[in-house]
Amino acid sequence: MMIRKDTFLDQPYYSCSESSPVRFALFIRGDAMTRTAGDILKMRDAVSCVFPGGGKLIAPSQVHGTTILEQDASSYLPSRPQADGVFLNGCGAEGSLRFADCVPVVVWSLAPNPWILLLHSGFRGTTKNIVATGLDFVSRKYGRRCLRSSSAWIGPHIGACCYSRNLDDPATRAGLDALPQETFSVSASSAAFALGKAVFLQLVHSGVSESNILLHSGCTCCEKEAYYSYRGGDIQGRMFLLARIE
Ligand SMILES: [Zn+2]
């Protein structure tokens, strides 16, 4: 699996270079995303030249939970159900999520038919293991065996370098209890979390082959000239993950 970076009109994006009925792209910091300032319909419209199509769009209200939406009348705009995952397995609708530091997770396969799972896994979502919830959802449809042959991409997110949390915060404690020890380091008053590594281990634990997972290195906050970073001060700007089955 190869993820390539392209640019149109000063708007960079990552996409999967395979020619496949499963199509996705992550639009990072750039002219179109900055101009549309997190407005979903404008963001979708602004990327039409490289991601044509449109039609029904799933764009959940993201709440750092573990709910997964699928292609269903109740999921489409203008409805915005609270959820942090989108599952697609047929033509006729698109899924999207938005990010500024949280971990974008994309899992897909052509077996037994083309499907793709998009997840928004921030600190809380990773603590709650939305990866396991999402892959359980896929397993209930197709069986766990189909996960062995799936591919996964862990996109740009905040690194442990910039993601420390106060030990006094009960949510930090929950993270320390839930996540593997090799994914955090604790100092006197804070803990630094490597969320991408935690997501990687969760994917493997749920049945995705290590060799089929690509983990984006780098940090959205250290490299905020290339990405949007909430901790880095971006209030409105978001990276836009868009997918569909063709
Ligand atoms: Zn950093």
mmCIF file of C-alpha atoms and ligand atoms in Angstrom:
data_model
loop_
_atom_site.group_PDB
_atom_site.id
_atom_site.type_symbol
_atom_site.label_atom_id
_atom_site.label_comp_id
_atom_site.label_asym_id
_atom_site.label_seq_id
_atom_site.Cartn_x
_atom_site.Cartn_y
_atom_site.Cartn_z
ATOM 1 C CA MET A 1 0.000 0.000 0.000
ATOM 2 C CA MET A 2 1.311 3.428 -0.885
ATOM 3 C CA ILE A 3 0.029 6.779 0.308
ATOM 4 C CA ARG A 4 1.034 9.610 -1.968
ATOM 5 C CA LYS A 5 1.004 13.359 -1.507
ATOM 6 C CA ASP A 6 -0.284 15.633 -4.259
ATOM 7 C CA THR A 7 -1.245 19.287 -4.482
ATOM 8 C CA PHE A 8 -3.857 21.251 -6.420
ATOM 9 C CA LEU A 9 -4.019 25.058 -6.304
ATOM 10 C CA ASP A 10 -1.865 25.294 -3.155
ATOM 11 C CA GLN A 11 -3.967 22.635 -1.451
ATOM 12 C CA PRO A 12 -1.965 19.491 -0.529
ATOM 13 C CA TYR A 13 -3.592 16.146 0.187
ATOM 14 C CA TYR A 14 -2.746 12.521 0.806
ATOM 15 C CA SER A 15 -4.462 9.715 -1.032
ATOM 16 C CA CYS A 16 -4.039 6.037 -1.704
ATOM 17 C CA SER A 17 -2.116 5.496 -4.914
ATOM 18 C CA GLU A 18 -3.672 2.113 -5.691
ATOM 19 C CA SER A 19 -6.321 2.127 -8.324
ATOM 20 C CA SER A 20 -9.198 0.642 -6.410
ATOM 21 C CA PRO A 21 -12.943 1.078 -5.969
ATOM 22 C CA VAL A 22 -12.076 2.224 -2.448
ATOM 23 C CA ARG A 23 -11.155 5.879 -2.651
ATOM 24 C CA PHE A 24 -10.109 8.306 0.068
ATOM 25 C CA ALA A 25 -8.142 11.508 0.536
ATOM 26 C CA LEU A 26 -7.006 13.612 3.482
ATOM 27 C CA PHE A 27 -6.790 17.323 2.682
ATOM 28 C CA ILE A 28 -4.233 18.927 5.006
ATOM 29 C CA ARG A 29 -3.317 22.586 5.575
ATOM 30 C CA GLY A 30 -3.755 24.474 2.342
ATOM 31 C CA ASP A 31 -5.550 27.214 0.518
ATOM 32 C CA ALA A 32 -8.922 25.459 0.122
ATOM 33 C CA MET A 33 -9.097 24.185 3.703
ATOM 34 C CA THR A 34 -8.070 27.536 5.198
ATOM 35 C CA ARG A 35 -10.524 29.433 3.005
ATOM 36 C CA THR A 36 -13.458 27.168 3.921
ATOM 37 C CA ALA A 37 -12.582 27.300 7.644
ATOM 38 C CA GLY A 38 -14.152 24.011 8.678
ATOM 39 C CA ASP A 39 -17.500 24.501 6.873
ATOM 40 C CA ILE A 40 -18.274 20.971 5.669
ATOM 41 C CA LEU A 41 -20.233 21.711 2.500
ATOM 42 C CA LYS A 42 -17.725 24.344 1.423
ATOM 43 C CA MET A 43 -14.833 21.965 2.148
ATOM 44 C CA ARG A 44 -16.487 19.254 0.065
ATOM 45 C CA ASP A 45 -17.152 21.674 -2.762
ATOM 46 C CA ALA A 46 -13.596 23.035 -2.686
ATOM 47 C CA VAL A 47 -12.048 19.606 -3.385
ATOM 48 C CA SER A 48 -14.385 18.583 -6.230
ATOM 49 C CA CYS A 49 -11.712 19.133 -8.877
ATOM 50 C CA VAL A 50 -9.625 16.228 -7.525
ATOM 51 C CA PHE A 51 -12.418 14.264 -5.826
ATOM 52 C CA PRO A 52 -15.397 14.565 -8.160
ATOM 53 C CA GLY A 53 -18.762 13.218 -7.223
ATOM 54 C CA GLY A 54 -20.743 14.496 -4.349
ATOM 55 C CA GLY A 55 -24.277 13.509 -3.526
ATOM 56 C CA LYS A 56 -25.137 12.169 -0.123
ATOM 57 C CA LEU A 57 -22.531 12.936 2.517
ATOM 58 C CA ILE A 58 -22.050 11.569 6.009
ATOM 59 C CA ALA A 59 -20.371 14.155 8.259
ATOM 60 C CA PRO A 60 -21.004 13.280 11.890
ATOM 61 C CA SER A 61 -20.899 15.685 14.769
ATOM 62 C CA GLN A 62 -17.667 14.409 16.357
ATOM 63 C CA VAL A 63 -17.860 13.921 20.094
ATOM 64 C CA HIS A 64 -14.785 11.783 20.981
ATOM 65 C CA GLY A 65 -16.986 8.718 21.383
ATOM 66 C CA THR A 66 -17.113 5.327 19.679
ATOM 67 C CA THR A 67 -20.292 5.429 17.581
ATOM 68 C CA ILE A 68 -19.963 4.320 13.933
ATOM 69 C CA LEU A 69 -22.378 5.520 11.231
ATOM 70 C CA GLU A 70 -23.148 3.587 8.068
ATOM 71 C CA GLN A 71 -24.950 4.270 4.816
ATOM 72 C CA ASP A 72 -28.450 4.928 6.022
ATOM 73 C CA ALA A 73 -30.980 7.704 5.457
ATOM 74 C CA SER A 74 -30.556 8.853 9.059
ATOM 75 C CA SER A 75 -26.787 9.391 8.588
ATOM 76 C CA TYR A 76 -26.771 11.875 5.708
ATOM 77 C CA LEU A 77 -26.507 15.648 5.757
ATOM 78 C CA PRO A 78 -28.285 17.770 6.771
ATOM 79 C CA SER A 79 -28.508 15.281 9.666
ATOM 80 C CA ARG A 80 -25.344 15.210 11.723
ATOM 81 C CA PRO A 81 -25.665 12.393 14.242
ATOM 82 C CA GLN A 82 -23.075 12.300 17.006
ATOM 83 C CA ALA A 83 -20.402 9.771 15.972
ATOM 84 C CA ASP A 84 -16.663 9.393 15.400
ATOM 85 C CA GLY A 85 -16.639 6.671 12.772
ATOM 86 C CA VAL A 86 -18.076 6.107 9.309
ATOM 87 C CA PHE A 87 -18.369 2.754 7.541
ATOM 88 C CA LEU A 88 -19.039 2.536 3.789
ATOM 89 C CA ASN A 89 -19.571 -0.642 1.750
ATOM 90 C CA GLY A 90 -21.490 0.542 -1.272
ATOM 91 C CA CYS A 91 -21.699 3.250 -3.903
ATOM 92 C CA GLY A 92 -23.909 6.297 -3.678
ATOM 93 C CA ALA A 93 -22.692 8.006 -0.516
ATOM 94 C CA GLU A 94 -19.549 9.559 0.878
ATOM 95 C CA GLY A 95 -18.123 9.602 4.372
ATOM 96 C CA SER A 96 -16.083 12.363 5.986
ATOM 97 C CA LEU A 97 -14.377 13.342 9.238
ATOM 98 C CA ARG A 98 -12.348 16.375 10.359
ATOM 99 C CA PHE A 99 -9.101 16.579 12.328
ATOM 100 C CA ALA A 100 -6.722 18.956 14.061
ATOM 101 C CA ASP A 101 -4.313 16.825 16.201
ATOM 102 C CA CYS A 102 -6.584 13.775 16.711
ATOM 103 C CA VAL A 103 -5.575 10.612 14.863
ATOM 104 C CA PRO A 104 -7.163 9.923 11.447
ATOM 105 C CA VAL A 105 -7.538 6.158 10.998
ATOM 106 C CA VAL A 106 -8.539 4.570 7.688
ATOM 107 C CA VAL A 107 -9.049 0.800 7.315
ATOM 108 C CA TRP A 108 -10.145 -0.756 4.052
ATOM 109 C CA SER A 109 -10.298 -3.948 2.024
ATOM 110 C CA LEU A 110 -11.722 -5.369 -1.178
ATOM 111 C CA ALA A 111 -12.767 -8.585 0.571
ATOM 112 C CA PRO A 112 -15.403 -9.895 0.650
ATOM 113 C CA ASN A 113 -16.499 -6.718 -1.166
ATOM 114 C CA PRO A 114 -15.055 -3.201 -1.094
ATOM 115 C CA TRP A 115 -15.435 -1.455 2.280
ATOM 116 C CA ILE A 116 -13.789 1.372 4.175
ATOM 117 C CA LEU A 117 -13.870 2.461 7.793
ATOM 118 C CA LEU A 118 -12.959 6.026 8.829
ATOM 119 C CA LEU A 119 -12.232 6.772 12.483
ATOM 120 C CA HIS A 120 -11.547 9.907 14.521
ATOM 121 C CA SER A 121 -9.348 8.677 17.374
ATOM 122 C CA GLY A 122 -8.236 11.478 19.650
ATOM 123 C CA PHE A 123 -7.050 10.962 23.212
ATOM 124 C CA ARG A 124 -10.515 10.044 24.444
ATOM 125 C CA GLY A 125 -11.357 7.911 21.428
ATOM 126 C CA THR A 126 -8.051 6.066 21.729
ATOM 127 C CA THR A 127 -8.618 5.558 25.463
ATOM 128 C CA LYS A 128 -12.076 4.135 24.634
ATOM 129 C CA ASN A 129 -10.536 2.120 21.756
ATOM 130 C CA ILE A 130 -12.767 3.242 18.904
ATOM 131 C CA VAL A 131 -10.487 1.099 16.707
ATOM 132 C CA ALA A 132 -11.756 -2.071 18.412
ATOM 133 C CA THR A 133 -15.368 -0.856 18.214
ATOM 134 C CA GLY A 134 -14.984 -0.076 14.520
ATOM 135 C CA LEU A 135 -13.317 -3.368 13.664
ATOM 136 C CA ASP A 136 -15.883 -5.314 15.713
ATOM 137 C CA PHE A 137 -18.510 -3.566 13.595
ATOM 138 C CA VAL A 138 -16.785 -4.790 10.406
ATOM 139 C CA SER A 139 -16.325 -8.296 11.867
ATOM 140 C CA ARG A 140 -20.021 -8.613 12.611
ATOM 141 C CA LYS A 141 -20.702 -8.022 8.915
ATOM 142 C CA TYR A 142 -17.928 -10.042 7.284
ATOM 143 C CA GLY A 143 -16.233 -12.146 9.981
ATOM 144 C CA ARG A 144 -12.932 -11.420 11.686
ATOM 145 C CA ARG A 145 -10.905 -13.164 8.988
ATOM 146 C CA CYS A 146 -11.534 -10.316 6.554
ATOM 147 C CA LEU A 147 -9.482 -8.027 8.802
ATOM 148 C CA ARG A 148 -6.261 -9.991 8.171
ATOM 149 C CA SER A 149 -6.190 -8.843 4.568
ATOM 150 C CA SER A 150 -7.284 -5.276 5.250
ATOM 151 C CA SER A 151 -4.994 -2.259 4.961
ATOM 152 C CA ALA A 152 -4.765 0.585 7.458
ATOM 153 C CA TRP A 153 -3.362 4.094 7.405
ATOM 154 C CA ILE A 154 -2.748 6.120 10.560
ATOM 155 C CA GLY A 155 -2.628 9.691 9.291
ATOM 156 C CA PRO A 156 -0.963 12.885 10.607
ATOM 157 C CA HIS A 157 -1.666 13.509 14.309
ATOM 158 C CA ILE A 158 -0.099 15.146 17.342
ATOM 159 C CA GLY A 159 3.086 13.435 18.519
ATOM 160 C CA ALA A 160 4.146 12.559 22.055
ATOM 161 C CA CYS A 161 6.552 15.526 21.742
ATOM 162 C CA CYS A 162 3.565 17.894 22.006
ATOM 163 C CA TYR A 163 0.915 15.822 23.738
ATOM 164 C CA SER A 164 1.408 15.817 27.457
ATOM 165 C CA ARG A 165 -1.533 15.862 29.862
ATOM 166 C CA ASN A 166 -1.800 16.856 33.495
ATOM 167 C CA LEU A 167 -1.798 13.903 35.887
ATOM 168 C CA ASP A 168 -4.478 15.627 37.981
ATOM 169 C CA ASP A 169 -6.971 15.206 35.132
ATOM 170 C CA PRO A 170 -9.103 12.066 35.632
ATOM 171 C CA ALA A 171 -9.144 11.572 31.825
ATOM 172 C CA THR A 172 -5.340 11.307 31.899
ATOM 173 C CA ARG A 173 -5.645 8.604 34.564
ATOM 174 C CA ALA A 174 -8.166 6.749 32.415
ATOM 175 C CA GLY A 175 -5.672 6.842 29.536
ATOM 176 C CA LEU A 176 -2.855 5.512 31.708
ATOM 177 C CA ASP A 177 -5.122 2.660 32.830
ATOM 178 C CA ALA A 178 -6.397 1.807 29.350
ATOM 179 C CA LEU A 179 -3.369 2.173 27.076
ATOM 180 C CA PRO A 180 -0.256 -0.024 26.761
ATOM 181 C CA GLN A 181 2.725 1.139 28.822
ATOM 182 C CA GLU A 182 4.955 1.566 25.790
ATOM 183 C CA THR A 183 2.630 4.294 24.478
ATOM 184 C CA PHE A 184 3.195 6.866 27.242
ATOM 185 C CA SER A 185 5.883 8.290 29.518
ATOM 186 C CA VAL A 186 5.085 9.736 32.919
ATOM 187 C CA SER A 187 6.958 12.559 34.653
ATOM 188 C CA ALA A 188 6.339 14.309 37.976
ATOM 189 C CA SER A 189 3.133 16.094 37.017
ATOM 190 C CA SER A 190 2.294 15.008 33.480
ATOM 191 C CA ALA A 191 2.127 12.121 31.040
ATOM 192 C CA ALA A 192 3.029 12.267 27.338
ATOM 193 C CA PHE A 193 1.038 9.997 25.033
ATOM 194 C CA ALA A 194 2.033 8.527 21.656
ATOM 195 C CA LEU A 195 -1.487 8.199 20.260
ATOM 196 C CA GLY A 196 -0.440 6.912 16.836
ATOM 197 C CA LYS A 197 1.527 4.080 18.405
ATOM 198 C CA ALA A 198 -1.446 3.235 20.630
ATOM 199 C CA VAL A 199 -3.719 3.115 17.564
ATOM 200 C CA PHE A 200 -1.172 0.909 15.769
ATOM 201 C CA LEU A 201 -1.227 -1.606 18.647
ATOM 202 C CA GLN A 202 -5.028 -1.495 18.781
ATOM 203 C CA LEU A 203 -5.249 -2.266 15.060
ATOM 204 C CA VAL A 204 -2.895 -5.238 15.451
ATOM 205 C CA HIS A 205 -4.785 -6.463 18.516
ATOM 206 C CA SER A 206 -8.043 -6.324 16.540
ATOM 207 C CA GLY A 207 -6.599 -8.460 13.742
ATOM 208 C CA VAL A 208 -5.022 -6.156 11.153
ATOM 209 C CA SER A 209 -1.606 -7.454 9.989
ATOM 210 C CA GLU A 210 1.299 -5.297 11.146
ATOM 211 C CA SER A 211 2.774 -5.360 7.652
ATOM 212 C CA ASN A 212 -0.441 -3.829 6.259
ATOM 213 C CA ILE A 213 -0.394 -0.773 8.539
ATOM 214 C CA LEU A 214 1.250 2.503 7.571
ATOM 215 C CA LEU A 215 1.887 4.878 10.495
ATOM 216 C CA HIS A 216 2.456 8.505 9.490
ATOM 217 C CA SER A 217 5.482 9.873 11.313
ATOM 218 C CA GLY A 218 5.763 13.476 12.410
ATOM 219 C CA CYS A 219 3.594 15.752 14.500
ATOM 220 C CA THR A 220 0.747 18.098 13.535
ATOM 221 C CA CYS A 221 1.763 20.572 16.248
ATOM 222 C CA CYS A 222 5.534 20.641 15.497
ATOM 223 C CA GLU A 223 4.713 20.904 11.778
ATOM 224 C CA LYS A 224 1.714 23.175 11.971
ATOM 225 C CA GLU A 225 2.762 24.934 8.773
ATOM 226 C CA ALA A 226 1.803 21.650 7.035
ATOM 227 C CA TYR A 227 -1.178 20.531 9.129
ATOM 228 C CA TYR A 228 -3.860 22.019 11.357
ATOM 229 C CA SER A 229 -3.201 21.760 15.057
ATOM 230 C CA TYR A 230 -5.712 22.589 17.771
ATOM 231 C CA ARG A 231 -2.922 22.692 20.358
ATOM 232 C CA GLY A 232 -0.928 24.761 17.905
ATOM 233 C CA GLY A 233 -3.673 27.415 17.885
ATOM 234 C CA ASP A 234 -5.962 26.469 14.999
ATOM 235 C CA ILE A 235 -9.504 27.230 16.097
ATOM 236 C CA GLN A 236 -11.416 26.696 12.828
ATOM 237 C CA GLY A 237 -9.076 25.073 10.324
ATOM 238 C CA ARG A 238 -9.441 21.317 9.990
ATOM 239 C CA MET A 239 -7.969 18.542 7.866
ATOM 240 C CA PHE A 240 -10.745 16.916 5.863
ATOM 241 C CA LEU A 241 -10.909 13.165 5.340
ATOM 242 C CA LEU A 242 -13.226 12.131 2.531
ATOM 243 C CA ALA A 243 -13.979 8.638 1.213
ATOM 244 C CA ARG A 244 -16.292 6.658 -0.983
ATOM 245 C CA ILE A 245 -16.708 3.344 -2.775
ATOM 246 C CA GLU A 246 -16.774 3.740 -6.556
HETATM 247 ZN ZN ZN B 1 5.359 17.744 18.278
#
